[in-house]
């Protein structure tokens, strides 16, 4: 399988995509990241038009901390079990910096996104903001997690 990761500038995205990125930027300002200083924001668009947001929430016991993506997708699944997440924007900023850092989901979050796709039988389009207005657009988790384990039945 050939991996396709599109690279675009922020102003090349449509208004729905741009809006989702600004919602992620907005919530990243409220990250609780005293240990890493890496402030992440994630915003998810559901099929019903609802937009949900979350930041990362760290813990003095480091592995207890939760990534922004996993929190927002968990909230979506718990509160909107009948509406598929169709788009996810992720942004990050280091404390004290104005620029946006490059970010892309960790392995556990990739597996979480995979579960969401399986649950709703819909692929999730992902947008990752990087420095200087560069956005990586990825359609479907298979692009980020090839040869994934996802079926106990086969
Ligand atoms: N983090 C996220 O929230 N999402 C990502 O995609 C990458 C990493 C968080 C975890 C931790 O709180 C901090 O960023 C540094 O790894």
Short mmCIF file of C-alpha atoms and ligand atoms in Angstrom, two decimals:
data_model
loop_
_atom_site.label_atom_id
_atom_site.label_comp_id
_atom_site.label_asym_id
_atom_site.label_seq_id
_atom_site.Cartn_x
_atom_site.Cartn_y
_atom_site.Cartn_z
CA UNK A 1 0.00 0.00 0.00
CA UNK A 2 1.31 3.42 -0.93
CA UNK A 3 1.10 5.95 1.87
CA UNK A 4 -0.51 9.26 0.95
CA UNK A 5 0.08 12.21 3.21
CA UNK A 6 -0.91 15.50 1.60
CA UNK A 7 0.98 18.65 2.47
CA UNK A 8 -0.90 21.90 2.03
CA UNK A 9 -0.83 25.44 3.29
CA UNK A 10 -3.48 26.50 5.79
CA UNK A 11 -5.14 28.84 3.29
CA UNK A 12 -5.58 25.99 0.80
CA UNK A 13 -7.94 24.19 3.17
CA UNK A 14 -11.69 24.66 2.95
CA UNK A 15 -13.55 26.65 5.61
CA UNK A 16 -14.68 23.54 7.52
CA UNK A 17 -11.07 22.33 7.79
CA UNK A 18 -9.74 25.77 8.72
CA UNK A 19 -12.42 26.16 11.36
CA UNK A 20 -11.57 22.78 12.90
CA UNK A 21 -7.91 23.77 13.12
CA UNK A 22 -8.81 27.04 14.84
CA UNK A 23 -10.96 25.17 17.34
CA UNK A 24 -7.97 22.91 18.10
CA UNK A 25 -5.72 25.98 18.47
CA UNK A 26 -8.22 27.61 20.81
CA UNK A 27 -8.41 24.60 23.16
CA UNK A 28 -4.64 24.00 23.14
CA UNK A 29 -4.32 27.24 25.13
CA UNK A 30 -5.98 25.44 28.03
CA UNK A 31 -3.74 22.38 27.99
CA UNK A 32 -2.61 21.01 31.32
CA UNK A 33 0.97 20.17 30.41
CA UNK A 34 3.21 21.24 33.32
CA UNK A 35 5.65 18.36 32.78
CA UNK A 36 6.28 18.43 29.03
CA UNK A 37 5.38 22.04 28.29
CA UNK A 38 3.89 20.69 25.04
CA UNK A 39 0.39 22.12 24.67
CA UNK A 40 -1.76 20.03 22.37
CA UNK A 41 -5.26 20.76 21.10
CA UNK A 42 -7.55 18.38 19.23
CA UNK A 43 -10.92 19.12 17.66
CA UNK A 44 -13.22 16.57 16.15
CA UNK A 45 -16.07 17.10 13.71
CA UNK A 46 -18.92 14.63 14.02
CA UNK A 47 -21.20 13.61 11.19
CA UNK A 48 -24.06 15.52 12.85
CA UNK A 49 -22.05 18.77 12.59
CA UNK A 50 -21.08 18.89 16.26
CA UNK A 51 -17.51 19.97 17.03
CA UNK A 52 -15.81 18.74 20.23
CA UNK A 53 -12.44 19.90 21.59
CA UNK A 54 -9.87 18.74 24.10
CA UNK A 55 -6.33 19.45 25.20
CA UNK A 56 -3.77 17.06 26.69
CA UNK A 57 -4.04 16.44 30.44
CA UNK A 58 -0.83 15.35 32.14
CA UNK A 59 -0.09 13.71 35.47
CA UNK A 60 2.89 13.63 37.84
CA UNK A 61 2.82 9.89 37.19
CA UNK A 62 3.66 10.45 33.51
CA UNK A 63 1.92 7.44 31.89
CA UNK A 64 -1.33 8.51 33.54
CA UNK A 65 -1.47 11.62 31.34
CA UNK A 66 -3.80 11.54 28.36
CA UNK A 67 -3.28 12.91 24.86
CA UNK A 68 -5.67 15.49 23.46
CA UNK A 69 -6.81 13.18 20.62
CA UNK A 70 -7.66 10.30 22.92
CA UNK A 71 -9.60 12.52 25.30
CA UNK A 72 -11.72 14.13 22.62
CA UNK A 73 -12.43 10.83 20.85
CA UNK A 74 -13.35 9.18 24.17
CA UNK A 75 -15.73 12.03 24.93
CA UNK A 76 -17.23 11.78 21.45
CA UNK A 77 -17.80 8.04 21.80
CA UNK A 78 -19.33 8.42 25.26
CA UNK A 79 -21.65 11.33 24.50
CA UNK A 80 -22.42 10.95 20.80
CA UNK A 81 -22.45 7.18 20.27
CA UNK A 82 -24.61 7.54 17.17
CA UNK A 83 -22.60 10.12 15.27
CA UNK A 84 -19.36 9.18 13.54
CA UNK A 85 -16.26 11.34 13.98
CA UNK A 86 -15.34 12.27 10.41
CA UNK A 87 -12.53 14.79 10.81
CA UNK A 88 -9.86 15.36 13.47
CA UNK A 89 -7.53 18.35 13.73
CA UNK A 90 -4.45 18.28 15.99
CA UNK A 91 -2.16 21.19 16.80
CA UNK A 92 0.59 21.78 19.36
CA UNK A 93 2.61 24.62 20.77
CA UNK A 94 5.56 24.61 23.14
CA UNK A 95 5.01 26.78 26.20
CA UNK A 96 6.23 30.32 25.65
CA UNK A 97 6.44 29.97 21.85
CA UNK A 98 4.22 31.68 19.31
CA UNK A 99 4.81 29.23 16.49
CA UNK A 100 2.98 25.95 16.05
CA UNK A 101 5.09 22.86 16.52
CA UNK A 102 4.89 19.83 14.28
CA UNK A 103 2.59 17.18 15.75
CA UNK A 104 1.31 13.78 14.75
CA UNK A 105 -0.51 11.23 16.94
CA UNK A 106 1.36 8.71 19.10
CA UNK A 107 0.91 4.98 18.58
CA UNK A 108 -1.80 4.58 21.21
CA UNK A 109 -3.83 7.43 19.68
CA UNK A 110 -3.44 5.88 16.22
CA UNK A 111 -4.89 2.66 17.59
CA UNK A 112 -7.74 4.70 19.14
CA UNK A 113 -8.50 6.37 15.81
CA UNK A 114 -8.49 2.94 14.20
CA UNK A 115 -11.11 1.75 16.69
CA UNK A 116 -13.29 4.76 15.90
CA UNK A 117 -13.09 3.99 12.17
CA UNK A 118 -14.02 0.35 12.81
CA UNK A 119 -16.83 1.27 15.18
CA UNK A 120 -18.52 3.66 12.77
CA UNK A 121 -17.33 2.09 9.52
CA UNK A 122 -16.18 5.53 8.34
CA UNK A 123 -12.70 6.83 7.73
CA UNK A 124 -11.46 9.83 9.68
CA UNK A 125 -9.72 12.64 7.82
CA UNK A 126 -6.89 14.00 9.95
CA UNK A 127 -5.29 17.44 9.82
CA UNK A 128 -1.98 18.10 11.56
CA UNK A 129 -0.78 21.65 11.75
CA UNK A 130 2.97 22.22 11.55
CA UNK A 131 5.24 25.27 11.54
CA UNK A 132 4.73 28.11 9.03
CA UNK A 133 1.14 27.21 8.18
CA UNK A 134 1.96 23.80 6.75
CA UNK A 135 -0.81 21.25 7.20
CA UNK A 136 -0.54 17.51 6.69
CA UNK A 137 -3.83 15.95 5.61
CA UNK A 138 -4.26 12.23 6.00
CA UNK A 139 -7.37 10.37 4.90
CA UNK A 140 -7.90 7.29 7.03
CA UNK A 141 -5.81 5.68 9.76
CA UNK A 142 -4.43 2.98 7.45
CA UNK A 143 -2.15 5.69 6.10
CA UNK A 144 -0.64 6.16 9.56
CA UNK A 145 -0.88 2.62 10.86
CA UNK A 146 -0.23 0.13 8.08
CA UNK A 147 -0.53 -3.58 8.90
CA UNK A 148 -2.50 -2.71 12.00
CA UNK A 149 -4.02 -5.27 14.31
CA UNK A 150 -7.74 -4.69 14.24
CA UNK A 151 -9.75 -7.84 13.84
CA UNK A 152 -10.07 -10.55 16.46
CA UNK A 153 -12.57 -12.47 14.32
CA UNK A 154 -10.62 -13.25 11.15
N1 LIG B 1 0.54 14.59 23.13
C1 LIG B 1 -0.74 14.73 22.67
O1 LIG B 1 -1.64 15.15 23.41
N2 LIG B 1 -1.00 14.42 21.39
C2 LIG B 1 -0.05 14.09 20.47
O2 LIG B 1 -0.36 13.87 19.31
C3 LIG B 1 1.36 14.01 20.87
C4 LIG B 1 1.62 14.06 22.32
C5 LIG B 1 0.84 15.01 24.51
C6 LIG B 1 1.22 13.91 25.47
C7 LIG B 1 2.01 14.69 26.49
O3 LIG B 1 1.11 15.34 27.37
C8 LIG B 1 2.70 15.77 25.68
O4 LIG B 1 1.94 15.89 24.48
C9 LIG B 1 4.15 15.48 25.34
O5 LIG B 1 4.31 14.24 24.80
#
